[in-house]
Short mmCIF file of C-alpha atoms in Angstrom, two decimals:
data_model
loop_
_atom_site.label_atom_id
_atom_site.label_comp_id
_atom_site.label_asym_id
_atom_site.label_seq_id
_atom_site.Cartn_x
_atom_site.Cartn_y
_atom_site.Cartn_z
CA UNK A 196 12.09 122.53 58.66
CA UNK A 197 15.09 124.63 59.60
CA UNK A 198 16.75 124.68 62.99
CA UNK A 199 18.72 127.33 64.87
CA UNK A 200 22.29 127.90 63.74
CA UNK A 201 25.25 129.78 65.20
CA UNK A 202 24.39 133.44 65.82
CA UNK A 203 25.22 135.80 62.95
CA UNK A 204 27.76 138.50 63.76
CA UNK A 205 26.88 142.19 64.07
CA UNK A 206 23.17 141.51 64.35
CA UNK A 207 20.63 144.10 65.60
CA UNK A 208 19.85 144.50 69.29
CA UNK A 209 16.68 142.40 69.00
CA UNK A 210 18.58 139.48 67.55
CA UNK A 211 21.16 139.68 70.34
CA UNK A 212 18.35 139.41 72.87
CA UNK A 213 16.93 136.47 70.91
CA UNK A 214 20.30 134.74 71.24
CA UNK A 215 20.09 135.15 75.01
CA UNK A 216 16.71 133.46 75.14
CA UNK A 217 17.63 130.63 72.76
CA UNK A 218 20.78 129.93 74.77
CA UNK A 219 19.00 130.08 78.10
CA UNK A 220 17.80 126.49 77.79
CA UNK A 221 21.34 125.11 77.57
CA UNK A 222 23.43 127.30 79.84
CA UNK A 223 23.59 127.34 83.62
CA UNK A 224 25.38 129.30 86.30
CA UNK A 225 28.90 130.44 85.53
CA UNK A 226 28.87 128.77 82.11
CA UNK A 227 26.36 131.31 80.80
CA UNK A 228 28.81 134.00 79.72
CA UNK A 229 31.10 131.51 78.05
CA UNK A 230 28.24 129.85 76.20
CA UNK A 231 26.87 133.16 75.00
CA UNK A 232 29.98 133.87 72.97
CA UNK A 233 31.12 130.38 72.04
CA UNK A 234 28.12 128.04 71.75
CA UNK A 235 27.44 126.78 68.23
CA UNK A 236 24.93 124.07 68.97
CA UNK A 237 21.16 124.74 68.84
CA UNK A 238 19.29 124.85 72.16
CA UNK A 239 18.06 121.55 73.52
CA UNK A 240 14.34 121.14 73.25
CA UNK A 241 12.51 121.50 76.51
CA UNK A 242 9.85 119.00 77.50
CA UNK A 243 6.69 120.00 75.64
CA UNK A 244 4.35 122.08 77.76
CA UNK A 245 0.64 121.58 77.42
CA UNK A 246 -0.48 124.83 79.01
CA UNK A 247 -2.94 126.54 76.73
CA UNK A 248 -1.71 129.90 77.99
CA UNK A 249 1.72 129.25 76.47
CA UNK A 250 0.31 128.25 73.11
CA UNK A 251 -2.13 131.11 72.65
CA UNK A 252 -1.93 134.36 74.58
CA UNK A 253 -4.56 137.07 74.71
CA UNK A 254 -2.47 139.16 72.29
CA UNK A 255 -1.54 136.30 69.94
CA UNK A 256 -2.32 136.90 66.27
CA UNK A 257 -5.44 134.95 65.37
CA UNK A 258 -5.74 134.76 61.61
CA UNK A 259 -9.21 133.25 61.62
CA UNK A 260 -12.15 133.61 64.00
CA UNK A 261 -14.55 130.72 63.37
CA UNK A 262 -18.01 131.10 64.86
CA UNK A 263 -17.71 127.55 66.17
CA UNK A 264 -14.09 126.63 66.86
CA UNK A 265 -13.32 122.94 66.56
CA UNK A 266 -9.52 123.17 66.70
CA UNK A 267 -6.57 125.52 67.01
CA UNK A 268 -3.48 125.46 64.80
CA UNK A 269 -0.56 127.45 66.22
CA UNK A 270 2.50 128.17 64.08
CA UNK A 271 5.80 129.45 65.46
CA UNK A 272 7.48 131.13 62.50
CA UNK A 273 10.43 133.16 61.25
CA UNK A 274 9.77 135.47 58.29
CA UNK A 275 13.32 134.91 56.96
CA UNK A 276 13.17 131.12 57.27
CA UNK A 277 13.09 129.45 53.82
CA UNK A 278 10.95 126.59 55.11
CA UNK A 279 8.42 129.03 56.53
CA UNK A 280 8.35 130.87 53.23
CA UNK A 281 7.93 127.65 51.28
CA UNK A 282 5.01 126.39 53.35
CA UNK A 283 3.27 129.77 53.66
CA UNK A 284 1.19 129.41 50.44
CA UNK A 285 0.01 125.97 51.56
CA UNK A 286 -0.92 127.28 55.01
CA UNK A 287 -2.94 129.96 53.21
CA UNK A 288 -4.76 127.17 51.34
CA UNK A 289 -5.47 125.38 54.60
CA UNK A 290 -6.69 128.62 56.14
CA UNK A 291 -9.16 129.10 53.29
CA UNK A 292 -10.31 125.48 53.57
CA UNK A 293 -10.55 125.12 57.35
CA UNK A 294 -10.68 128.69 58.63
CA UNK A 295 -14.39 128.47 59.38
CA UNK A 296 -13.69 125.68 61.89
CA UNK A 297 -10.05 126.10 62.95
CA UNK A 298 -8.47 129.11 64.60
CA UNK A 299 -5.11 129.71 62.90
CA UNK A 300 -2.62 131.47 65.19
CA UNK A 301 0.82 132.92 64.41
CA UNK A 302 3.60 133.26 67.00
CA UNK A 303 6.99 134.88 66.44
CA UNK A 304 10.16 132.77 66.64
CA UNK A 305 12.92 134.62 64.71
CA UNK A 306 16.12 132.61 64.57
CA UNK A 307 19.49 134.15 65.36
CA UNK A 308 21.01 132.73 62.18
CA UNK A 309 18.79 134.98 60.08
CA UNK A 310 20.15 138.55 60.18
CA UNK A 311 16.87 140.33 59.42
CA UNK A 312 14.37 137.97 61.03
CA UNK A 313 14.14 140.11 64.15
CA UNK A 314 13.61 143.29 62.14
CA UNK A 315 10.96 141.54 60.04
CA UNK A 316 9.14 140.51 63.20
CA UNK A 317 9.28 144.11 64.43
CA UNK A 318 7.77 145.29 61.14
CA UNK A 319 4.99 142.71 61.36
CA UNK A 320 4.20 143.63 64.97
CA UNK A 321 4.28 147.36 64.17
CA UNK A 322 1.84 146.70 61.33
CA UNK A 323 -0.31 144.63 63.68
CA UNK A 324 -0.73 147.68 65.89
CA UNK A 325 -2.53 149.26 62.93
CA UNK A 326 -4.60 146.16 62.20
CA UNK A 327 -2.43 144.98 59.30
CA UNK A 328 -0.56 141.97 60.67
CA UNK A 329 -1.65 139.50 58.00
CA UNK A 330 -1.03 141.96 55.20
CA UNK A 331 2.52 142.66 56.38
CA UNK A 332 3.20 138.98 57.02
CA UNK A 333 2.07 138.19 53.49
CA UNK A 334 4.37 140.86 52.02
CA UNK A 335 7.34 139.62 54.01
CA UNK A 336 6.84 136.05 52.84
CA UNK A 337 5.98 136.95 49.24
CA UNK A 338 9.15 139.05 48.92
CA UNK A 339 11.38 136.81 51.04
CA UNK A 340 13.68 135.92 48.13
CA UNK A 341 14.50 139.62 47.65
CA UNK A 342 15.72 140.36 51.18
CA UNK A 343 16.42 137.14 53.07
CA UNK A 344 20.08 136.50 53.84
CA UNK A 345 21.12 140.08 53.28
CA UNK A 346 23.60 141.10 55.95
CA UNK A 347 22.54 144.75 55.70
CA UNK A 348 19.48 145.88 57.63
CA UNK A 349 16.31 145.58 55.60
CA UNK A 350 14.39 147.93 57.89
CA UNK A 351 14.10 150.60 55.16
CA UNK A 352 12.56 148.03 52.81
CA UNK A 353 10.10 146.90 55.46
CA UNK A 354 9.16 150.52 56.02
CA UNK A 355 8.47 150.76 52.29
CA UNK A 356 6.10 147.82 52.66
CA UNK A 357 4.34 149.68 55.46
CA UNK A 358 3.83 152.61 53.12
CA UNK A 359 2.49 150.33 50.40
CA UNK A 360 -0.03 148.96 52.88
CA UNK A 361 -1.19 152.48 53.62
CA UNK A 362 -0.01 152.46 57.21
CA UNK A 363 0.61 155.65 59.15
CA UNK A 364 4.40 155.74 58.89
CA UNK A 365 4.87 157.98 61.91
CA UNK A 366 3.01 155.46 64.06
CA UNK A 367 4.83 152.57 62.35
CA UNK A 368 8.24 154.09 63.10
CA UNK A 369 7.25 154.75 66.70
CA UNK A 370 6.07 151.16 67.13
CA UNK A 371 9.29 149.73 65.66
CA UNK A 372 11.34 151.85 68.07
CA UNK A 373 9.15 151.11 71.09
CA UNK A 374 10.80 148.59 73.49
CA UNK A 375 7.33 147.17 74.18
CA UNK A 376 7.13 145.96 70.57
CA UNK A 377 10.40 144.11 71.03
CA UNK A 378 9.22 142.69 74.34
CA UNK A 379 6.09 141.37 72.64
CA UNK A 380 8.25 139.34 70.23
CA UNK A 381 10.58 138.13 72.97
CA UNK A 382 7.56 136.89 74.93
CA UNK A 383 6.58 134.67 71.98
CA UNK A 384 10.12 133.30 71.83
CA UNK A 385 10.04 132.53 75.55
CA UNK A 386 6.77 130.61 75.12
CA UNK A 387 8.24 128.76 72.16
CA UNK A 388 11.26 127.70 74.18
CA UNK A 389 9.03 126.53 77.03
CA UNK A 390 7.05 124.46 74.54
CA UNK A 391 10.16 122.81 73.08
CA UNK A 392 10.29 124.79 69.84
CA UNK A 393 13.80 124.71 68.37
CA UNK A 394 13.22 125.38 64.67
CA UNK A 395 10.71 126.88 62.29
CA UNK A 396 8.06 126.40 61.23
CA UNK A 397 6.74 124.48 64.24
CA UNK A 398 3.02 123.69 64.39
CA UNK A 399 0.82 122.70 67.31
CA UNK A 400 -2.63 121.29 66.63
CA UNK A 401 -4.84 121.35 69.72
CA UNK A 402 -1.73 121.48 71.90
CA UNK A 403 0.10 118.63 70.17
CA UNK A 404 3.33 119.36 68.33
CA UNK A 405 2.94 118.07 64.78
CA UNK A 406 5.48 115.94 62.95
CA UNK A 407 4.64 116.34 59.28
CA UNK A 408 5.91 114.34 56.34
CA UNK A 409 3.77 115.56 53.44
CA UNK A 410 1.22 118.24 52.64
CA UNK A 411 -1.40 115.52 52.35
CA UNK A 412 -0.54 114.40 55.87
CA UNK A 413 -0.88 117.97 57.12
CA UNK A 414 -4.28 118.42 55.48
CA UNK A 415 -5.51 115.09 56.80
CA UNK A 416 -4.57 115.98 60.38
CA UNK A 417 -6.64 119.14 60.13
CA UNK A 418 -9.53 117.26 58.55
CA UNK A 419 -9.46 114.71 61.37
CA UNK A 420 -9.41 117.51 63.96
CA UNK A 421 -12.67 119.04 62.74
CA UNK A 422 -14.70 115.86 62.34
#
């Protein structure tokens, strides 16, 4: 799993706001301005919160809707994170295997070290407003090797993906530009910080932050949760 790194230079406005939130857990009082421009260490993890409202909000993206929910798996993710991209196909396998009993939930947690992670989150949320969150998320992960790490804005590419998904591009553009879309992502980041998330992907199973060593271990934890 990756962890936050020093903020990239010349990042979009969303990423600059993300830096503020990530730094908020380690700066106080008059040190805040200094830390904003000079801090290179990742934020210290806050004590894990157990409040269900911080793990899953009313507007959180539920990928499965089991008729009888036996567990919830919440993932805080970054579409540009290599670890998130690597585990995505396995999470899809788990979703197919356990989705009739476990509610899979995605939360945004773009990291400041990834220059286009904020823009990718905006694209996913704009697609979500047209009922295509999972489709856009899948495209972003499947094509991650093509755009991740590029210092130039990949917003035009993400807009191309929206067109390929058949989205209304006028509505997509409006959603990307709408401050409320940005605020939606920042709210997820704030919840992640409150829960002690410091890197991605971070998973919570029934409110417990998971420490995973192998895929087999991951699958077994889910199997145990639905017994």
